[in-house]
Amino acid sequence: MSQHGTEQIQVRTFGGPTALFEYGGLRFLTDPTFDGPGEHPSPGLTLTKTAPSAVTPADLGPVDVVLLSHDEHADNLDTSGRALLSDVPLTLTTPGGGERLGAKAKGLADWESVELDRPDGGTVTVTGVPAIHGPGTREEVEPFTGQVVGFVLTGQGLPTVYVSGDNASLDAVKEIAGRFAPVDTAVLFAGAPRFPMLFDGEPLVLDSVRAAEATRILGARRVVPVHHDSWAHFTEGRDELEAAFTAAGLADRLDRDWIQRA
């Protein structure tokens, strides 16, 4: 197991599931979504974006790796995000996405790792970890919402970082905790997105109470919530997250920068 670094990484969030952070000298971007508000077709659904991204792709500067939880839904990869991928050396995603997105994309199965060279020597290890995009087992969920993957980043002397992707399963979180807990920073996709026609309206990603429980399971020292704003199908936002973490006695785990952006 990697040593835990004491210095917290800075995570910048831009709306929806999109966040940027530097780790081991490499710059990582999660689920790039930069299109403007409006309707965005996805397989079987039309998703409505309600607010613009806080930045444009041109504002980001160089990105070394995109961590893409899945490529099939517009609230995780939109038209602008797809265009950005061509400028990024490596996109890590689901096995299916790795086949669809071309030569610069690599799919990661559960617990499959890649080692990336750090600019100043050494490596960063990115491990694909389980994620289920809805209530139930993969076999029950994936025919409707597709494959999803999460990521854990580790490196000698670096903090352990977990990026959940569009995961609704606390059982998956328990599996990840069994291998990697405690986690220094968890970037948790939340927002409790729901559609009446899917799974009786149950959340397709963590709701706020489950996000707090995931924090407890992971022993996460800090949580940066994403995927809770800017889309009409997200049914819980900042207020619900703060209330749930407060009720669970975990309000001190919420990232201070995230709180100050209110």
XYZ file of N, CA, C and O in Angstrom, residues 26 28 65 67 90-93 106-109 111-117 123-128 151-154:
116
model
N 0.942 15.184 -12.518
C 0.079 14.990 -13.688
C -1.265 15.660 -13.445
O -1.760 15.705 -12.311
N -5.244 15.655 -14.015
C -6.347 14.739 -14.282
C -7.656 15.522 -14.368
O -7.928 16.395 -13.539
N -4.486 13.325 -18.350
C -5.330 12.128 -18.313
C -6.773 12.544 -18.045
O -7.031 13.347 -17.138
N -10.206 10.940 -16.675
C -10.827 9.819 -15.974
C -12.312 9.868 -16.300
O -13.054 10.695 -15.760
N -4.231 10.533 -22.879
C -4.785 9.271 -22.394
C -6.146 9.502 -21.761
O -6.308 10.400 -20.922
N -7.125 8.694 -22.152
C -8.418 8.640 -21.481
C -8.592 7.242 -20.906
O -8.497 6.250 -21.628
N -8.835 7.172 -19.599
C -9.124 5.900 -18.931
C -10.622 5.824 -18.699
O -11.245 6.787 -18.215
N -11.231 4.680 -19.036
C -12.687 4.579 -18.998
C -13.107 3.118 -18.867
O -12.311 2.268 -18.449
N -8.174 3.876 -23.040
C -7.928 2.540 -22.506
C -9.020 2.199 -21.511
O -9.268 2.955 -20.568
N -9.660 1.065 -21.712
C -10.659 0.596 -20.771
C -10.010 -0.157 -19.628
O -9.042 -0.897 -19.824
N -10.547 0.038 -18.421
C -10.063 -0.665 -17.236
C -11.172 -1.549 -16.680
O -12.256 -1.064 -16.345
N -10.891 -2.828 -16.550
C -11.788 -3.739 -15.848
C -11.601 -3.550 -14.340
O -10.673 -2.854 -13.889
N -10.315 -3.644 -10.870
C -9.029 -3.892 -10.230
C -7.865 -3.911 -11.220
O -6.739 -4.196 -10.837
N -8.121 -3.592 -12.483
C -7.039 -3.475 -13.449
C -6.349 -2.128 -13.266
O -7.009 -1.102 -13.089
N -5.007 -2.141 -13.298
C -4.238 -0.925 -13.033
C -3.365 -0.549 -14.223
O -2.965 -1.406 -15.012
N -3.079 0.744 -14.320
C -2.054 1.239 -15.226
C -1.089 2.092 -14.415
O -1.486 2.746 -13.439
N 0.167 2.073 -14.807
C 1.169 2.916 -14.176
C 1.542 4.039 -15.129
O 1.855 3.795 -16.298
N 1.509 5.255 -14.616
C 1.809 6.437 -15.416
C 3.083 7.074 -14.879
O 3.251 7.224 -13.662
N 3.973 7.449 -15.768
C 5.229 8.076 -15.358
C 4.980 9.487 -14.838
O 4.299 10.294 -15.483
N 6.119 6.767 -10.348
C 4.892 6.507 -11.092
C 3.654 6.809 -10.255
O 3.709 6.845 -9.026
N 2.570 7.009 -10.947
C 1.223 7.051 -10.376
C 0.500 5.798 -10.858
O 0.561 5.461 -12.046
N -0.162 5.110 -9.950
C -0.970 3.950 -10.320
C -2.439 4.340 -10.302
O -2.933 4.884 -9.310
N -3.135 4.085 -11.409
C -4.583 4.291 -11.490
C -5.226 2.919 -11.618
O -4.908 2.154 -12.531
N -6.119 2.620 -10.690
C -6.799 1.330 -10.658
C -8.276 1.524 -10.952
O -8.930 2.374 -10.324
N -8.800 0.770 -11.901
C -10.237 0.769 -12.136
C -10.949 0.011 -11.029
O -10.505 -1.073 -10.621
N -12.323 5.033 -10.081
C -10.862 5.026 -10.130
C -10.282 5.275 -8.744
O -10.822 6.074 -7.975
N -9.170 4.604 -8.450
C -8.374 4.916 -7.266
C -6.963 5.235 -7.731
O -6.362 4.488 -8.516
N -6.426 6.367 -7.236
C -5.079 6.813 -7.590
C -4.176 6.657 -6.376
O -4.534 7.096 -5.261
N -3.029 6.038 -6.584
C -2.054 5.854 -5.523
C -0.656 6.108 -6.072
O -0.419 6.031 -7.272
